[in-house]
Amino acid sequence: MRKIADLDRFDRQLLALVRQNNLEPARVLADKIGLSLSAVLRRLRRLRDEKVIVADIAVVNPALTGSALTMHVLVQMQQAGPQTMDNFARAIVHHPEITGAWDITGEDDFLLKVQVGSMEEYDAFTRRALGEDKGVHSFTTLIAIRNIIENDVARRPLRDG
Amino acid sequence: MRKIADLDRFDRQLLALVRQNNLEPARVLADKIGLSLSAVLRRLRRLRDEKVIVADIAVVNPALTGSALTMHVLVQMQQAGPQTMDNFARAIVHHPEITGAWDITGEDDFLLKVQVGSMEEYDAFTRRALGEDKGVHSFTTLIAIRNIIENDVARRPLRDG
DNA sequence: TATGAAATGCCATAACC
DNA sequence: GGTTATGGCATTTCATA
């Protein structure tokens, strides 16, 4: 992956702009940062090719997309060695229900943010992702009653009307 | 705001597509959902005008944008009455450091996701946002050692190289 | 009030300096 | 990194149901 140091002032300015609006014509961006049209297009292409920009998406009103249930799960491992931690971290990446995951300090080892459509789905998820064969000792579920702030790029299907 | 029921099958299909890639030519989208080019462009324009699509953005690699520090804060209120909860919920919305907030079940009342540049900044944030005058009884900080999954649409400035 | 079709104008692309 | 010619795409207008 490219290092931050490899991004010059123009790259950073471009990213700051397209992160707010990626439909703005390159010509406008060029004027804003004081570069030519082609330079802007070349840089944007490279930023996308090199996965500095990982996606270009429309953000849909959360009221329309919000999952039925948002859970946070505090996970304690059986033994918090680097090996076990890494294995678990690598394993959870593939679960689409998990929209956030952090390796944390304190009593617990991981914090997961999970979005599911129903309690049944959550139950199935825990069995699949947090079974004891994964090195998990125990976990605590924090059920979200209400989403107050939710900045996630939701990738779940839209709720039906 | 428009109700979900007002979105027909075509609108939902369009949203599902542009939520993954908003740079795809309308012609391609039209083929995928079985509608004409003009119909697709009209619908997209309306979805944007009516703020069903609230933004069109490039998602930047979290390793480059992620704040130096991601914290999760479990907050216990002095008294968890609806009044206090609502006041707090309304107050926190204005803090830019908070990129996620949920009203949760269990021992604690709120879970906050906070992104800051340094420990000093976090300390200042807690004093500002979680002072006792806000009705907060106590809070526990979970420091993220590592971001394993991070789907947030970060709107903070890029870190300098 | 919706779609579908065709003419216009803008924008990204690519080859070159 | 900048400039120019080309192709593609969105936009607009019109016709239709």
Coordinates of C-alpha atoms (C1' of nucleotides) in Angstrom, one line a residue:
Chain A
M1 CA 0.0 0.0 0.0
R2 CA 1.1 3.5 -0.7
K3 CA 2.5 5.5 2.2
I4 CA 1.1 8.8 3.3
A5 CA 4.3 10.4 2.6
D6 CA 3.9 9.5 -1.1
L7 CA 0.8 11.7 -1.3
D8 CA 1.8 15.3 -2.0
R9 CA -0.1 18.4 -1.3
F10 CA -2.2 18.1 -4.5
D11 CA -3.2 14.5 -3.8
R12 CA -4.3 15.4 -0.3
Q13 CA -6.3 18.4 -1.6
L14 CA -7.9 16.2 -4.2
L15 CA -8.8 13.6 -1.7
A16 CA -10.3 16.2 0.6
L17 CA -12.5 17.4 -2.2
V18 CA -13.7 14.2 -3.7
R19 CA -14.3 12.8 -0.2
Q20 CA -17.1 15.4 0.0
N21 CA -18.2 15.2 -3.6
N22 CA -16.9 12.8 -6.2
L23 CA -19.2 14.0 -9.0
E24 CA -17.6 17.4 -9.3
P25 CA -16.1 17.9 -12.8
A26 CA -12.3 17.6 -12.8
R27 CA -12.2 21.0 -14.4
V28 CA -13.6 22.5 -11.2
L29 CA -11.3 20.5 -9.0
A30 CA -8.4 21.7 -11.2
D31 CA -9.3 25.3 -10.7
K32 CA -9.7 24.9 -6.9
I33 CA -6.3 23.4 -6.3
G34 CA -4.5 25.2 -9.0
L35 CA -3.6 22.4 -11.4
S36 CA -4.4 21.5 -14.9
L37 CA -7.3 19.3 -16.0
S38 CA -5.1 16.4 -17.1
A39 CA -3.0 16.5 -14.0
V40 CA -6.2 16.2 -11.9
L41 CA -7.5 13.3 -14.0
R42 CA -4.2 11.5 -13.9
R43 CA -4.0 11.8 -10.2
L44 CA -7.5 10.7 -9.6
R45 CA -7.0 7.7 -11.8
R46 CA -3.9 6.7 -10.0
L47 CA -5.5 7.2 -6.6
R48 CA -8.2 4.8 -7.6
D49 CA -5.9 2.3 -9.3
E50 CA -3.7 2.2 -6.2
K51 CA -6.7 1.9 -3.9
V52 CA -6.1 5.0 -2.0
I53 CA -9.7 5.7 -3.1
V54 CA -11.3 2.4 -2.3
A55 CA -14.8 3.1 -3.6
D56 CA -17.0 5.8 -5.1
I57 CA -20.5 5.6 -3.7
A58 CA -23.8 7.4 -3.2
V59 CA -24.7 7.8 0.4
V60 CA -28.3 7.1 1.0
N61 CA -30.4 8.6 3.7
P62 CA -29.9 6.5 6.8
A63 CA -33.6 6.5 7.6
L64 CA -34.0 4.4 4.5
T65 CA -31.1 2.1 4.8
G66 CA -30.6 1.6 8.5
S67 CA -30.6 -2.0 9.6
A68 CA -33.3 -3.3 11.8
L69 CA -30.7 -4.0 14.5
T70 CA -27.3 -2.6 15.4
M71 CA -25.3 -4.6 18.0
H72 CA -22.0 -4.1 19.6
V73 CA -20.2 -7.1 20.9
L74 CA -17.4 -7.1 23.4
V75 CA -15.4 -10.2 22.9
Q76 CA -13.0 -11.9 25.4
M77 CA -10.6 -14.4 24.0
Q78 CA -9.6 -17.6 25.8
Q79 CA -6.0 -16.4 25.6
A80 CA -5.1 -13.0 24.3
G81 CA -1.8 -14.0 22.6
P82 CA -0.8 -12.3 19.4
Q83 CA -1.4 -15.6 17.5
T84 CA -5.0 -16.0 18.7
M85 CA -5.7 -12.3 18.2
D86 CA -4.4 -12.3 14.6
N87 CA -6.3 -15.4 13.7
F88 CA -9.6 -14.0 15.0
A89 CA -9.0 -10.7 13.3
R90 CA -8.4 -12.4 10.0
A91 CA -11.5 -14.6 10.4
I92 CA -14.0 -11.9 11.1
V93 CA -13.1 -9.8 8.1
H94 CA -15.2 -12.1 6.0
H95 CA -18.5 -11.7 7.8
P96 CA -20.7 -9.1 6.1
E97 CA -22.7 -8.5 9.2
I98 CA -19.6 -7.0 10.9
T99 CA -19.4 -3.3 9.9
G100 CA -16.7 -2.4 12.4
A101 CA -14.1 -4.2 14.4
W102 CA -11.4 -3.0 16.8
D103 CA -8.7 -4.6 18.9
I104 CA -9.1 -2.8 22.2
T105 CA -7.5 -2.3 25.6
G106 CA -9.1 -3.4 28.9
E107 CA -11.0 -6.3 30.1
D108 CA -12.2 -7.3 26.6
D109 CA -10.1 -8.0 23.6
F110 CA -12.3 -7.0 20.6
L111 CA -15.2 -4.7 20.0
L112 CA -17.4 -5.6 17.0
K113 CA -20.1 -3.6 15.4
V114 CA -22.7 -5.9 13.9
Q115 CA -25.7 -5.1 11.8
V116 CA -28.4 -7.7 11.3
G117 CA -32.0 -7.8 10.2
S118 CA -33.4 -9.7 13.2
M119 CA -32.6 -11.4 16.5
E120 CA -32.6 -14.8 14.7
E121 CA -30.1 -13.5 12.3
Y122 CA -27.9 -12.2 15.2
D123 CA -28.2 -15.5 17.0
A124 CA -27.1 -17.3 13.8
F125 CA -24.2 -14.9 13.4
T126 CA -22.9 -15.4 16.9
R127 CA -22.9 -19.1 16.4
R128 CA -21.1 -18.8 13.2
A129 CA -18.6 -16.1 14.1
L130 CA -18.0 -16.5 17.8
G131 CA -18.1 -20.2 18.4
E132 CA -15.6 -21.5 20.9
D133 CA -13.5 -23.1 18.2
K134 CA -12.6 -19.5 17.1
G135 CA -10.8 -19.0 20.4
V136 CA -13.6 -16.9 21.9
H137 CA -14.0 -17.3 25.7
S138 CA -17.1 -15.1 26.1
F139 CA -18.9 -12.1 24.7
T140 CA -21.2 -9.4 25.8
T141 CA -23.9 -7.9 23.5
L142 CA -24.8 -4.3 23.6
I143 CA -28.1 -3.9 21.8
A144 CA -28.6 -0.5 20.2
I145 CA -32.1 0.9 21.0
R146 CA -31.6 3.9 18.8
N147 CA -28.9 5.0 16.3
I148 CA -28.1 8.6 17.3
I149 CA -25.1 9.0 15.0
E150 CA -24.3 6.6 12.3
N151 CA -21.6 7.5 9.8
D152 CA -21.2 4.1 8.3
V153 CA -21.1 3.3 4.7
A154 CA -23.9 0.8 4.9
R155 CA -23.6 -2.0 2.4
R156 CA -26.6 -4.0 3.4
P157 CA -29.7 -4.2 1.1
L158 CA -32.3 -1.5 1.5
R159 CA -35.3 -2.2 3.7
D160 CA -38.4 -2.8 1.8
G161 CA -41.1 -0.2 1.9
Chain B
M1 CA -38.8 13.5 3.7
R2 CA -40.0 10.9 1.3
K3 CA -41.4 7.7 2.6
I4 CA -39.9 4.4 1.8
A5 CA -43.2 3.4 0.3
D6 CA -42.8 6.2 -2.3
L7 CA -39.7 4.4 -3.7
D8 CA -40.8 1.9 -6.2
R9 CA -38.9 -1.2 -7.4
F10 CA -36.8 0.8 -9.9
D11 CA -35.7 3.4 -7.3
R12 CA -34.6 0.7 -4.9
Q13 CA -32.7 -1.1 -7.5
L14 CA -31.0 2.1 -8.5
L15 CA -30.1 2.9 -4.9
A16 CA -28.7 -0.5 -4.4
L17 CA -26.4 -0.1 -7.4
V18 CA -25.2 3.5 -6.9
R19 CA -24.6 2.7 -3.2
Q20 CA -21.9 0.4 -4.4
N21 CA -20.7 2.5 -7.3
N22 CA -22.0 5.9 -8.3
L23 CA -19.6 6.4 -11.2
E24 CA -21.2 3.7 -13.3
P25 CA -22.7 5.2 -16.5
A26 CA -26.5 5.5 -16.5
R27 CA -26.6 3.5 -19.6
V28 CA -25.2 0.5 -17.7
L29 CA -27.6 1.0 -14.8
A30 CA -30.5 1.2 -17.3
D31 CA -29.5 -2.1 -18.8
K32 CA -29.3 -3.7 -15.4
I33 CA -32.7 -2.7 -14.2
G34 CA -34.5 -2.8 -17.5
L35 CA -35.3 0.9 -17.9
S36 CA -34.4 3.5 -20.5
L37 CA -31.4 5.9 -20.2
S38 CA -33.6 8.9 -19.7
A39 CA -35.7 7.3 -17.0
V40 CA -32.6 6.3 -15.0
L41 CA -31.2 9.8 -15.2
R42 CA -34.4 11.4 -14.2
R43 CA -34.9 9.1 -11.3
L44 CA -31.3 9.6 -10.1
R45 CA -31.7 13.4 -10.3
R46 CA -34.9 13.3 -8.3
L47 CA -33.4 11.0 -5.7
R48 CA -30.6 13.5 -5.2
D49 CA -32.8 16.5 -5.2
E50 CA -35.1 15.0 -2.6
K51 CA -32.1 14.0 -0.5
V52 CA -32.8 10.3 -0.6
I53 CA -29.2 10.3 -1.8
V54 CA -27.6 12.7 0.6
A55 CA -24.1 12.7 -0.8
D56 CA -21.9 11.3 -3.5
I57 CA -18.4 10.6 -2.2
A58 CA -15.1 8.9 -2.7
V59 CA -14.2 6.6 0.1
V60 CA -10.6 6.8 1.0
N61 CA -8.5 4.0 2.4
P62 CA -9.0 4.1 6.2
A63 CA -5.3 3.6 6.8
L64 CA -4.8 7.0 5.3
T65 CA -7.7 8.9 6.8
G66 CA -8.1 7.1 10.1
S67 CA -7.6 9.3 13.1
A68 CA -4.6 8.6 15.2
L69 CA -6.9 7.3 17.9
T70 CA -10.2 5.6 17.8
M71 CA -12.0 5.3 21.1
H72 CA -15.2 3.8 22.2
V73 CA -16.8 5.2 25.3
L74 CA -19.4 3.5 27.4
V75 CA -21.4 6.2 29.2
Q76 CA -23.5 5.8 32.3
M77 CA -26.0 8.6 33.1
Q78 CA -26.8 9.8 36.6
Q79 CA -30.4 8.9 36.0
A80 CA -31.5 7.1 32.8
G81 CA -34.8 8.8 32.4
P82 CA -36.1 9.7 29.0
Q83 CA -35.6 13.4 29.6
T84 CA -31.9 13.0 30.5
M85 CA -31.3 10.6 27.7
D86 CA -32.8 12.9 25.1
N87 CA -30.9 15.9 26.3
F88 CA -27.7 14.0 26.1
A89 CA -28.5 12.6 22.7
R90 CA -29.2 16.0 21.4
A91 CA -26.1 17.5 22.9
I92 CA -23.6 15.0 21.5
V93 CA -24.7 15.4 17.9
H94 CA -22.7 18.6 17.6
H95 CA -19.3 17.1 18.6
P96 CA -17.4 16.4 15.4
E97 CA -15.2 13.9 17.3
I98 CA -18.1 11.6 17.7
T99 CA -18.5 9.5 14.6
G100 CA -21.0 7.1 16.1
A101 CA -23.5 7.1 19.0
W102 CA -26.0 4.5 20.2
D103 CA -28.5 4.3 22.9
I104 CA -27.9 0.8 24.3
T105 CA -29.3 -1.8 26.7
G106 CA -27.5 -3.1 29.7
E107 CA -25.3 -1.6 32.4
D108 CA -24.4 1.4 30.3
D109 CA -26.7 3.9 28.7
F110 CA -24.7 5.1 25.6
L111 CA -21.9 3.9 23.4
L112 CA -20.0 6.6 21.6
K113 CA -17.4 6.1 18.9
V114 CA -14.9 8.9 19.1
Q115 CA -12.1 9.8 16.7
V116 CA -9.3 12.1 17.9
G117 CA -5.8 13.0 16.9
S118 CA -4.2 12.6 20.3
M119 CA -4.7 11.7 24.0
E120 CA -4.7 15.4 24.8
E121 CA -7.5 15.9 22.3
Y122 CA -9.4 13.0 23.8
D123 CA -9.0 14.4 27.3
A124 CA -10.2 17.8 26.2
F125 CA -13.1 16.1 24.4
T126 CA -14.2 14.2 27.5
R127 CA -14.2 17.4 29.6
R128 CA -16.2 19.2 27.0
A129 CA -18.7 16.5 26.1
L130 CA -19.0 14.3 29.2
G131 CA -18.8 16.7 32.1
E132 CA -21.0 16.1 35.0
D133 CA -23.2 19.0 34.1
K134 CA -24.3 16.9 31.1
G135 CA -25.9 14.4 33.4
V136 CA -23.1 11.9 33.0
H137 CA -22.4 9.7 35.9
S138 CA -19.3 7.9 34.7
F139 CA -17.7 6.5 31.5
T140 CA -15.4 3.8 30.5
T141 CA -13.0 4.2 27.6
L142 CA -12.1 1.4 25.2
I143 CA -9.0 2.4 23.4
A144 CA -8.6 0.9 19.9
I145 CA -5.2 -0.6 19.4
R146 CA -6.0 -1.4 15.8
N147 CA -8.8 -0.8 13.4
I148 CA -9.6 -4.1 11.8
I149 CA -12.8 -3.1 10.0
E150 CA -13.8 0.5 9.6
N151 CA -16.6 1.4 7.3
D152 CA -17.1 4.9 8.4
V153 CA -17.5 7.8 6.1
A154 CA -14.8 9.8 7.7
R155 CA -15.3 13.5 7.3
R156 CA -12.3 14.6 9.2
P157 CA -9.3 16.2 7.5
L158 CA -6.6 14.0 6.2
R159 CA -3.6 13.4 8.3
D160 CA -0.5 15.1 7.0
G161 CA 2.2 13.0 5.7
Chain C
dT1 C1' -47.1 12.2 -14.8
dA2 C1' -44.7 8.7 -16.4
dT3 C1' -41.5 6.8 -20.4
dG4 C1' -38.6 6.6 -24.7
dA5 C1' -36.0 8.8 -28.6
dA6 C1' -33.0 12.1 -30.7
dA7 C1' -29.9 16.6 -30.9
dT8 C1' -26.9 19.3 -28.2
dG9 C1' -23.1 20.4 -25.2
dC10 C1' -20.0 19.1 -21.8
dC11 C1' -16.5 16.1 -19.9
dA12 C1' -13.1 12.4 -19.6
dT13 C1' -9.8 10.1 -22.4
dA14 C1' -5.5 9.5 -24.7
dA15 C1' -1.7 10.8 -27.4
dC16 C1' 1.7 14.3 -27.7
dC17 C1' 4.7 18.4 -26.2
Chain D
dG1 C1' 2.9 18.7 -15.5
dG2 C1' 0.4 21.0 -19.6
dT3 C1' -2.1 21.1 -24.4
dT4 C1' -5.1 19.4 -27.9
dA5 C1' -8.3 16.3 -30.6
dT6 C1' -11.4 12.5 -30.1
dG7 C1' -15.1 9.7 -28.1
dG8 C1' -18.5 9.0 -24.7
dC9 C1' -21.8 10.5 -21.7
dA10 C1' -25.2 13.5 -19.5
dT11 C1' -28.4 16.9 -20.6
dT12 C1' -32.3 18.9 -22.8
dT13 C1' -36.1 18.9 -25.7
dC14 C1' -39.7 16.7 -27.8
dA15 C1' -43.2 13.1 -28.7
dT16 C1' -46.1 9.6 -26.6
dA17 C1' -49.2 7.2 -23.7

